[in-house]
XYZ file of C-alpha atoms in Angstrom:
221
model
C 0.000 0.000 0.000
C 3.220 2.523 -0.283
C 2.022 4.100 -3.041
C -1.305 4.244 -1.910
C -0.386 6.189 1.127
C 1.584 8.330 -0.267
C -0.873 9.927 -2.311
C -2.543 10.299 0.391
C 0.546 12.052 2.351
C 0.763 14.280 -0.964
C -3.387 15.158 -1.228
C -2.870 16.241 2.356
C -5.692 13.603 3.753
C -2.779 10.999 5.224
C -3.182 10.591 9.108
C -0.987 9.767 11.651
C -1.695 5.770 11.237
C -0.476 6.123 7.663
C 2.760 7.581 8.104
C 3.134 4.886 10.848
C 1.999 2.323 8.039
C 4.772 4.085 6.003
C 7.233 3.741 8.724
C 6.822 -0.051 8.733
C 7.004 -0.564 4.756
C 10.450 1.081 4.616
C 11.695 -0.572 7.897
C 11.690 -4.013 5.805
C 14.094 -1.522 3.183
C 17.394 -2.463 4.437
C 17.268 -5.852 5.398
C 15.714 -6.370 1.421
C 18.762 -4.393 -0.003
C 21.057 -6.987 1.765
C 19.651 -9.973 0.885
C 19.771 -9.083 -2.676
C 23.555 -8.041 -2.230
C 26.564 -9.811 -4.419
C 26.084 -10.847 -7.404
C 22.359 -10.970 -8.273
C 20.640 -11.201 -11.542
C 20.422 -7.813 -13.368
C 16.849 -7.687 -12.486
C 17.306 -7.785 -9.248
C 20.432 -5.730 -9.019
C 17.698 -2.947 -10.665
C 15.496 -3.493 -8.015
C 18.333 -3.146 -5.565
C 19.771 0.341 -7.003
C 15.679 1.765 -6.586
C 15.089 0.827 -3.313
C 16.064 4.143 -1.121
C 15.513 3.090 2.462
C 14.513 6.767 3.167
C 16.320 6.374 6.872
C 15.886 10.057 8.614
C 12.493 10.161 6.911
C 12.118 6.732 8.703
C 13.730 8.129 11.935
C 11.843 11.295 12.299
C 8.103 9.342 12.142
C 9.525 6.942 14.716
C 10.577 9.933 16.710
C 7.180 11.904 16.327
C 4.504 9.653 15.759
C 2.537 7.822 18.608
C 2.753 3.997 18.591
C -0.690 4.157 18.472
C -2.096 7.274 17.398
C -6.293 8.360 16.482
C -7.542 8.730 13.739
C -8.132 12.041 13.885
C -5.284 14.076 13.093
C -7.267 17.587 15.038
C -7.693 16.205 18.642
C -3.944 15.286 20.351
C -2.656 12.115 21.102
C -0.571 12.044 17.908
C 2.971 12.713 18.567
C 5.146 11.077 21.306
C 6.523 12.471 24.483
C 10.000 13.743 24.237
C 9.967 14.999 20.486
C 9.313 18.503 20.988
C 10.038 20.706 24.100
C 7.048 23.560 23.824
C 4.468 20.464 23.318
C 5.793 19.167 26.517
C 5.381 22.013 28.434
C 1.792 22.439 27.521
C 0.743 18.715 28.270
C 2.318 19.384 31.566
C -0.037 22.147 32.377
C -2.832 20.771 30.863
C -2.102 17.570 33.553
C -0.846 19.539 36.403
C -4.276 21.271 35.784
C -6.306 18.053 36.099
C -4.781 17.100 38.784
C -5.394 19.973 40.423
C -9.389 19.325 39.867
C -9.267 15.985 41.271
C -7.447 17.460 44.473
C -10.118 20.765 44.493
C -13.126 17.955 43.986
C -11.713 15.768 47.119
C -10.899 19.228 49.374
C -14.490 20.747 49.009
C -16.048 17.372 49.812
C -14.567 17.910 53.075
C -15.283 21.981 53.551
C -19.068 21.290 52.774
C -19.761 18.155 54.126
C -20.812 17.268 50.282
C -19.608 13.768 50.024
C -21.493 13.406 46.924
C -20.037 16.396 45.683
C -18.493 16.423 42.018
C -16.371 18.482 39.876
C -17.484 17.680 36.364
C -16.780 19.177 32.583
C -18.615 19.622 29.694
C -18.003 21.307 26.891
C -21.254 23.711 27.185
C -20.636 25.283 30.419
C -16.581 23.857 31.248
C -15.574 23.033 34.498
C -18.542 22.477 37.616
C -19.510 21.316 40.524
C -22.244 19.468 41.008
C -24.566 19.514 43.994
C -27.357 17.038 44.787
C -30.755 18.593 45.542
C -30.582 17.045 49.247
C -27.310 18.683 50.422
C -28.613 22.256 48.872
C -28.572 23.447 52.421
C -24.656 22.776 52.891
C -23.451 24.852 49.609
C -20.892 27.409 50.692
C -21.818 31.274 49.835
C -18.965 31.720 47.459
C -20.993 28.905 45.280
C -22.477 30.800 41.937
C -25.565 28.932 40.751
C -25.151 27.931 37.161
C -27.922 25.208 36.108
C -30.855 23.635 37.664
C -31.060 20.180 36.956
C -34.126 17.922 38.150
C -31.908 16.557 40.580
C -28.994 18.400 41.437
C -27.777 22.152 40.960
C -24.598 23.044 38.930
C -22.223 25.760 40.683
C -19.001 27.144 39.794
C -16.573 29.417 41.783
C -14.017 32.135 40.642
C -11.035 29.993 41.580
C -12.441 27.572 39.306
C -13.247 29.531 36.179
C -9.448 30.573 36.237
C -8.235 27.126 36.770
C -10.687 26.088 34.071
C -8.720 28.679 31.723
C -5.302 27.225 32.539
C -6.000 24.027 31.914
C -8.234 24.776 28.346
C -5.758 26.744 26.935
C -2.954 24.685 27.093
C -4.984 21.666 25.936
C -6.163 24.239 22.845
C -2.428 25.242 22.171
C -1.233 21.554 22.879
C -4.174 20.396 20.250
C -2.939 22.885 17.296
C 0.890 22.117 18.245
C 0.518 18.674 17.759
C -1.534 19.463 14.490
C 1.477 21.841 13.390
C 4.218 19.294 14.078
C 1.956 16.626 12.196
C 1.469 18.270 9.316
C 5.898 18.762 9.219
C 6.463 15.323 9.361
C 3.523 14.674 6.365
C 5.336 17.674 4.354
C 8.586 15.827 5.227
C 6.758 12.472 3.512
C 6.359 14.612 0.224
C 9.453 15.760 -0.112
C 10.579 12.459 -0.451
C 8.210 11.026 -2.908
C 10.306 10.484 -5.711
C 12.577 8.088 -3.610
C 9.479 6.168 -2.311
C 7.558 6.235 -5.288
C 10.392 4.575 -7.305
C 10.974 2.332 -3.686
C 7.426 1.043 -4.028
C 7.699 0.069 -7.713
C 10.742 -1.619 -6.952
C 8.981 -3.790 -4.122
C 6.287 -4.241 -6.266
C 8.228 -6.006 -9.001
C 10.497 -7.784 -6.029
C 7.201 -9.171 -4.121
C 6.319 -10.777 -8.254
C 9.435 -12.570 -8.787
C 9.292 -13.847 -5.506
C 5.606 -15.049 -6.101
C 6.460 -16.412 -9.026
C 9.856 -17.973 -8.219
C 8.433 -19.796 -4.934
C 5.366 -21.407 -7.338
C 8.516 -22.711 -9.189
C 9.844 -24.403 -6.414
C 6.961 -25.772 -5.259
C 5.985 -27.400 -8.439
C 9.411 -28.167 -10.018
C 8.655 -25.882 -12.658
């Protein structure tokens, strides 16, 4: 599928699981290139001298990509820990942030009494806490009512709303960073088309003979 996903990489509409797919193909480069070394038909010594193993193209997916990325190349998770500094920074925030809510949600259980009491998100009114109509009576004053629900009430605080603007903004700016840096490593693909283009018809013609040459063997053709 090489050539397949390149066009893909050149059309722009390659994701992060295709460069990884491209990774993979031209990982099996090198080891192909030496088995065919010596003296080798001059079909195959052809095929040899148009296989370019493309190795810091090769190097800088491994290096950026996820093992695993989404599918979608618009929502994080794409490029690995450790590749670039800025993008590390901001998914620290964006944690420290988190972990910051799951510490605030634990210390007003214990100010209010609340044990029921939940910090929540959504992506309508951001970061909440949520109050069940029974324990009504032990909300703080510094609570600001947000939503009624049939069963609870929805409240935020100031210190919460500023937290809540910490921690969205550096998961916006990690989001388009990761994007950014993406889109480098696709542009890098591109660039080297000619070298994987002519790669791909050269494994192409290689994965043929082989075809053919193993039906030989097994039939004593």
């Amino acid at each position: 599928d090489l050539e397949r996903l390149l066009s893909r990489s050149i059309y722009g509409s390659a994701n992060a699981r295709d460069l990884n797919a491209i990774r993979e193909t031209m990982e099996s480069v090198p080891m192909l290139i030496k088995a065919l070394g010596g003296k080798v038909a001059g079909q195959l010594s052809d095929i040899r001298n148009s296989m370019d193993p493309c190795e810091a193209l090769v190097t800088e997916i491994f290096n950026a990509i996820a093992e695993e990325p989404p599918l979608s190349v618009r929502e994080g998770g794409i490029i690995r820990e450790g590749y670039d500094k800025d993008l590390d920074e901001l998914r620290d925030m964006a944690a420290t942030g988190s972990k910051w809510m799951a510490s605030q949600e634990e210390g007003e259980r214990k100010r209010t009494g609340i044990k029921s009491l939940k910090i929540k998100y959504n992506k309508v009114f951001g970061y909440f806490i949520e109050v069940g109509k029974a324990h009504l009576d032990k909300v703080p004053e510094d609570y600001i009512k947000k939503q009624t629900l049939s069963n609870s009430e929805r409240f935020i605080t100031p210190e919460l709303k500023e937290r809540e603007g910490q921690i969205l903004t550096a998961n916006e700016r990690s989001t388009a960073l990761e994007y950014e840096i993406f889109c480098m490593i696709r542009e890098m693909v591109t660039e080297h088309s000619e070298q994987l283009q002519a790669t791909a018809r050269a494994l192409g013609q290689l994965d043929s003979l082989c075809s053919l040459a193993e039906l030989a063997s097994v039939h004593d053709y």
